[in-house]
Short mmCIF file of C-alpha atoms in Angstrom, two decimals:
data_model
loop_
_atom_site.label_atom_id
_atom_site.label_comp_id
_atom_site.label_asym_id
_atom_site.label_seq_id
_atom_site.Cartn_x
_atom_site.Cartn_y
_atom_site.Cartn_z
CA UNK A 1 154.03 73.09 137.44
CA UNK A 2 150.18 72.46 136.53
CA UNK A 3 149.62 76.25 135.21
CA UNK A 4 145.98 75.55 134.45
CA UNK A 5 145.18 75.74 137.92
CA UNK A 6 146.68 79.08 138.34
CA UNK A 7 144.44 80.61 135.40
CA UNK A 8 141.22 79.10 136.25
CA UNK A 9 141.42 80.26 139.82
CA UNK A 10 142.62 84.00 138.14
CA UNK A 11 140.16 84.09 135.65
CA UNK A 12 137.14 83.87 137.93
CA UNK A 13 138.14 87.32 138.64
CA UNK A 14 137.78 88.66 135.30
CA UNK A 15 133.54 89.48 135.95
CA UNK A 16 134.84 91.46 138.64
CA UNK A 17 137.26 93.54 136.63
CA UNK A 18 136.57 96.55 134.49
CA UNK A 19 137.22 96.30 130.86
CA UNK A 20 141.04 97.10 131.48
CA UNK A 21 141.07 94.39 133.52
CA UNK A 22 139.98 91.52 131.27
CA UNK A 23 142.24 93.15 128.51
CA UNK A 24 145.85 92.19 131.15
CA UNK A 25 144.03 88.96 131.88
CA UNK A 26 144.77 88.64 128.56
CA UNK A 27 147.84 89.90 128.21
CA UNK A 28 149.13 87.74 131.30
CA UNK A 29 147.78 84.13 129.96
CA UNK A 30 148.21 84.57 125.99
CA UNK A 31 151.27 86.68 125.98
CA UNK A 32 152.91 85.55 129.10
CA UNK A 33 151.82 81.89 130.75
CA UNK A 34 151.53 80.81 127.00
CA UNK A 35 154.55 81.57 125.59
CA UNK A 36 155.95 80.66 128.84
CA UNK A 37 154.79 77.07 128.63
CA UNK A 38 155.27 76.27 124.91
CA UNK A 39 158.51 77.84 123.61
CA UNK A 40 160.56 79.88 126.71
CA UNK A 41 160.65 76.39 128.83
CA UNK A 42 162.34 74.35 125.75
CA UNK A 43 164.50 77.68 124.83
CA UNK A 44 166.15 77.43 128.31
CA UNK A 45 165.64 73.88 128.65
CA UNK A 46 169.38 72.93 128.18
CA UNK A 47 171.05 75.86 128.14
CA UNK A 48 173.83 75.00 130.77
CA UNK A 49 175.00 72.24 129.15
CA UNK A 50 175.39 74.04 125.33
CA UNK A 51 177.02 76.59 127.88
CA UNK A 52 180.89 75.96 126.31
CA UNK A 53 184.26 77.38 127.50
CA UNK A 54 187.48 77.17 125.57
CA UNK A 55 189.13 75.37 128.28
CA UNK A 56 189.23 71.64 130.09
CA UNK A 57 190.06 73.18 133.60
CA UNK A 58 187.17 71.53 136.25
CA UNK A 59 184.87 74.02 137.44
CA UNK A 60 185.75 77.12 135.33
CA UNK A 61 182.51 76.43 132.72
CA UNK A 62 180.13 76.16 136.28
CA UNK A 63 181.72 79.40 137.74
CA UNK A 64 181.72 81.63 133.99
CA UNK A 65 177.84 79.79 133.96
CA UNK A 66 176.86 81.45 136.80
CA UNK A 67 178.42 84.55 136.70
CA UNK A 68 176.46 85.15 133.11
CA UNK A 69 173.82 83.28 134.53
CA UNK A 70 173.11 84.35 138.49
CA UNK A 71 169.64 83.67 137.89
CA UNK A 72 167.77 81.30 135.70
CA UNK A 73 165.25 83.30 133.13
CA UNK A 74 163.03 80.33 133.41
CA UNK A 75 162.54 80.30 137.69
CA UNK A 76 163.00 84.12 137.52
CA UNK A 77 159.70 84.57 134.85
CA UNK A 78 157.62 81.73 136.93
CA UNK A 79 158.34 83.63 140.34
CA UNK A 80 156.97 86.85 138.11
CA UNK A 81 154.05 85.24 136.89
CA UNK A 82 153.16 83.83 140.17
CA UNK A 83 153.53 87.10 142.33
CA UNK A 84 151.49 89.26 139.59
CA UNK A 85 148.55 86.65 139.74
CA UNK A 86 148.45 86.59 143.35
CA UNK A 87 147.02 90.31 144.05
CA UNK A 88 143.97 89.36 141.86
CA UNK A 89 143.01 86.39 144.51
CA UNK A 90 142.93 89.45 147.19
CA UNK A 91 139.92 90.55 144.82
CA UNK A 92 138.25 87.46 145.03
CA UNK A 93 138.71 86.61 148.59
CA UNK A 94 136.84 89.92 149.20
CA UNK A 95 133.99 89.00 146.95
CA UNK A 96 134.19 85.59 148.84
CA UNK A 97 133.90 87.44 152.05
CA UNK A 98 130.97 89.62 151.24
CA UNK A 99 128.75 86.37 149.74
CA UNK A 100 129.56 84.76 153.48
CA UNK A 101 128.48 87.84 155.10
CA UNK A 102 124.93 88.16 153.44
CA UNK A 103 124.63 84.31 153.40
CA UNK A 104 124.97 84.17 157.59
CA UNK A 105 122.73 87.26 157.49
CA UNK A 106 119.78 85.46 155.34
CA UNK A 107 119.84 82.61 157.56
CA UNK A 108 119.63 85.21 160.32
CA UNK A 109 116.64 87.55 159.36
CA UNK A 110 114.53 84.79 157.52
CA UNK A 111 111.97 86.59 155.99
CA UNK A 112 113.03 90.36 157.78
CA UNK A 113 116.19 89.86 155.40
CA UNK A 114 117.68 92.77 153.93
CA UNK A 115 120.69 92.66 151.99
CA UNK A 116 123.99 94.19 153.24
CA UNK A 117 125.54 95.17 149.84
CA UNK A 118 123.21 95.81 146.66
CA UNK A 119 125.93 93.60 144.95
CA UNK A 120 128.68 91.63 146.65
CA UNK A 121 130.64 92.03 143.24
CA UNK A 122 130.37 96.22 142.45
CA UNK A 123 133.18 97.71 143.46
CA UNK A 124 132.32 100.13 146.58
CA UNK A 125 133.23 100.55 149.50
CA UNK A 126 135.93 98.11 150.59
CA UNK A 127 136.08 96.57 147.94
CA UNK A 128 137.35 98.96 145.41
CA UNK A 129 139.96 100.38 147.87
CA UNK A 130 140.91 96.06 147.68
CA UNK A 131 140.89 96.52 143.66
CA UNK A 132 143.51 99.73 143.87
CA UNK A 133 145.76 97.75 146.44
CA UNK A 134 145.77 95.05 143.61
CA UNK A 135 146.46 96.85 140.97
CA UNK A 136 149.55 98.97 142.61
CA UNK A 137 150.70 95.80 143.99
CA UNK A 138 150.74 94.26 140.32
CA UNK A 139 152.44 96.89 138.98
CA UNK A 140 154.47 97.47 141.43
CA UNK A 141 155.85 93.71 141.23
CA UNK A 142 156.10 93.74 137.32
CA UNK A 143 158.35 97.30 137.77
CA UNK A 144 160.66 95.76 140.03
CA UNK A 145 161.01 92.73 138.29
CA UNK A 146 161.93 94.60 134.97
CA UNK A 147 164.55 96.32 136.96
CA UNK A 148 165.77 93.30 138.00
CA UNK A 149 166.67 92.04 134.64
CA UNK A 150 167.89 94.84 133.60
CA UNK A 151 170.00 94.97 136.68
CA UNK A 152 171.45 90.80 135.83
CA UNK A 153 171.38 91.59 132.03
CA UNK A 154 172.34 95.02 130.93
CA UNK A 155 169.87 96.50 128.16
CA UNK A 156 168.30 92.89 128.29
CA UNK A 157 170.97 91.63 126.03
CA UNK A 158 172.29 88.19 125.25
CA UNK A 159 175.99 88.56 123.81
CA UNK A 160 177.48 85.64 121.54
CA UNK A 161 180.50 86.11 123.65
CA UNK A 162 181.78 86.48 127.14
CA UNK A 163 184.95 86.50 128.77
CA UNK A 164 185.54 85.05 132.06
CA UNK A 165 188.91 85.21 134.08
CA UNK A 166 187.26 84.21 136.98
CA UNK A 167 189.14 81.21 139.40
CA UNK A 168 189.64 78.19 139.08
CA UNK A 169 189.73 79.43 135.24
CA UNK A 170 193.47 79.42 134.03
CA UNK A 171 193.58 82.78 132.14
CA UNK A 172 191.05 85.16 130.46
CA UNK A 173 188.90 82.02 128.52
CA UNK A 174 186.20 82.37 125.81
CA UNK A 175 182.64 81.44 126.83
CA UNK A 176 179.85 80.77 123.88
CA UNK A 177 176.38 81.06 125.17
CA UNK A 178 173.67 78.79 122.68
CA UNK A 179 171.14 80.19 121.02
CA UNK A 180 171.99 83.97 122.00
CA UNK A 181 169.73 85.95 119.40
CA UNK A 182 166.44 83.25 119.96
CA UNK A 183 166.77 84.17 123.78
CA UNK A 184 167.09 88.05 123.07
CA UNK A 185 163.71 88.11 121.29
CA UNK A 186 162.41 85.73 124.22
CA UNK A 187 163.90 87.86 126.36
CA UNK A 188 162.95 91.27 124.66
CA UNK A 189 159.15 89.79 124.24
CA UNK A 190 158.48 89.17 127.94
CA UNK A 191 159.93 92.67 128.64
CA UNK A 192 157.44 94.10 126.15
CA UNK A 193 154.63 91.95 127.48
CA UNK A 194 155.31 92.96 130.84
CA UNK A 195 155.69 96.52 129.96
CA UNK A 196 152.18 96.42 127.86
CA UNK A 197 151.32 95.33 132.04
CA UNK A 198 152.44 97.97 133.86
CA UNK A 199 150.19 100.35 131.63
CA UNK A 200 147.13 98.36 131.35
CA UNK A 201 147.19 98.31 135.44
CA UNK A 202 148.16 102.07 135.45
CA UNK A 203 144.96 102.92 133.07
CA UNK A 204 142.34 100.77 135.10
CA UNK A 205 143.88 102.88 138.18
CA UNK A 206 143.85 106.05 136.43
CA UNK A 207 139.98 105.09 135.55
CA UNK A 208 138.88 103.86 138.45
CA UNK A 209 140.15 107.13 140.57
CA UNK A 210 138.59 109.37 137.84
CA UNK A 211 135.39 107.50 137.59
CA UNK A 212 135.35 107.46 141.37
CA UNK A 213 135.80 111.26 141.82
CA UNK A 214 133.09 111.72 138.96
CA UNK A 215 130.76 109.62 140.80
CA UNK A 216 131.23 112.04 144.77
CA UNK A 217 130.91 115.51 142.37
CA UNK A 218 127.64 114.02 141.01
CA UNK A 219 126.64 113.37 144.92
CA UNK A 220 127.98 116.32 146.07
CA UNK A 221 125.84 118.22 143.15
CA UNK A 222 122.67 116.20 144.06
CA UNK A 223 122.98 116.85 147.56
CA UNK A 224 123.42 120.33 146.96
CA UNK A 225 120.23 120.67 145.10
CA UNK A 226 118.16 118.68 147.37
CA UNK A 227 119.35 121.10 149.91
CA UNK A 228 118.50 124.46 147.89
CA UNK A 229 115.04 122.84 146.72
CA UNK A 230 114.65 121.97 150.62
CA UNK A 231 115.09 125.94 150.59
CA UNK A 232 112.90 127.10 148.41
CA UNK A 233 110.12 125.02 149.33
CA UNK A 234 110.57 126.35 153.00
CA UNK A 235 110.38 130.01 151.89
CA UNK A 236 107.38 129.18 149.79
CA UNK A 237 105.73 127.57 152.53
CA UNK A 238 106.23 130.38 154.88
CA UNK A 239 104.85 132.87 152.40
CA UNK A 240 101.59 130.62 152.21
CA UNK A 241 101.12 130.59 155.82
CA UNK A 242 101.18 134.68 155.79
CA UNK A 243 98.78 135.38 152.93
CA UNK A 244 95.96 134.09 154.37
CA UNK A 245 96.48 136.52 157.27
CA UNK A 246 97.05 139.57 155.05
CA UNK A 247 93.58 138.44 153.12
CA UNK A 248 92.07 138.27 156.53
CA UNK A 249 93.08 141.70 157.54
CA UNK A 250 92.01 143.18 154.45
CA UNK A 251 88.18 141.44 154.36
CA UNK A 252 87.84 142.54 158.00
CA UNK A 253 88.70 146.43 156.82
CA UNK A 254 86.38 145.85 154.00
CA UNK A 255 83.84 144.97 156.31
CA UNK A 256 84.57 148.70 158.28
CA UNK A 257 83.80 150.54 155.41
CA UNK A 258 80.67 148.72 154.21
CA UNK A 259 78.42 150.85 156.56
CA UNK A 260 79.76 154.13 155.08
CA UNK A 261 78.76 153.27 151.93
CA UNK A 262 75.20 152.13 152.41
CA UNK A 263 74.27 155.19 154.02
CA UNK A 264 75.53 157.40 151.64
CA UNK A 265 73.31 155.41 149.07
CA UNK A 266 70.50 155.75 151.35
CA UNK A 267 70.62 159.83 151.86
CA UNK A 268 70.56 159.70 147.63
#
């Protein structure tokens, strides 16, 4: 499988994503696709065949195989890695969407242009509700496949020895699986890896809800004091518009009494 194509495509997503983001882009192609590639791919590479049974009866090393084996590690960890990448491309196809959208709308307008979104990449609207999806979906998907192989391996364990006494074996036989302890520390690795994951995707959700919430109060406040200095400016304005009438009044009974006063002068 050509891998590189799957991480250039993902990692155009990474100047979308917040700094949590870039940090399980990380995680996912150094600590996952890499060791996936290089070392997990030649662990498992053989393993069937160095898969040996104390016994010569046809078929009983195929059946005690599978019944240790149900699922191969190898397909099991590439359907993982595949299914966790694929929420990111719901990401991009939205940024995708919004470029279209103001492209068609340039050619349009023409000079009367104005732009839909102040930037097709910030995470508003739309968008970020796409973001959450992803990242619950990638947890989600890493979760279940952790249960999974718990589920097929208990404690994600890799014993020396197994006993099978399943047909056509003759009798309880002796299995021997190869290189049991290198697979546990494969096995315990990927389980880490994915684990480290799960929180990464939990903290950029956990951020991006708080940040979001921080971001309405700070409206909310703003609003709120537009409104009360829309208030006070109103109450100010009406007490203008009456003092001029209360000066008025009290020039014109100024006026009254002028004539009083002169003639009391005058008689002096």
């Amino acid at each position: 499988m050509n891998w590189a194509f799957l991480q250039g495509l993902v990692s155009g997503v990474s100047k979308y994503s917040t700094g949590f983001g870039r940090i399980w882009l990380s995680v996912v192609f150094v600590f996952r696709l890499l060791v996936y590639v290089v070392a997990a791919e030649k662990v498992w590479g053989d393993d069937q065949k160095e898969f040996i049974c104390n016994t010569r009866q046809p078929g009983c090393t195929n059946v005690c195989y599978d019944s240790v084996f149900p699922v191969s590690h190898i397909r099991l960890w590439a359907l993982q890695l595949i299914l966790v990448t694929c929420p990111s491309m719901l990401v991009l196809m939205h940024v995708v969407y919004r470029e279209e959208r103001e492209r068609k709308q340039r050619l349009k307008d023409g000079e009367r242009y104005k732009r839909i979104y102040a930037s097709t990449g910030k995470k508003e609207g739309g968008l970020w509700w796409t973001y959450i999806i992803s990242l619950i979906i990638k947890a989600g998907i890493d979760g279940v496949f952790l249960y999974v192989f718990h589920m097929l391996y208990e404690n994600y364990d890799m014993p020396r020895l197994v006993k099978c006494s399943l047909a056509p074996c003759p009798n309880t036989v002796d299995c021997f699986i190869a290189r049991p302890t290198e697979k546990k520390i494969f096995t315990l690795f990927m389980v880490g890896s994915t684990a480290v994951c799960i929180i990464l995707n939990l903290c950029e959700l956990f951020y991006l809800i708080i940040h979001k919430c921080r971001k309405l109060a700070a409206n909310r406040r703003n609003t709120n004091n537009r409104n009360m200095l829309l208030f006070y400016s109103h109450d100010v304005a009406s007490c203008d518009n009456t003092d001029p009438l209360s000066k008025e009044k009290e020039a014109a009974r100024n006026m009254q009494l002028l004539p009083e006063i002169s003639v009391v002068d005058h008689s002096k």
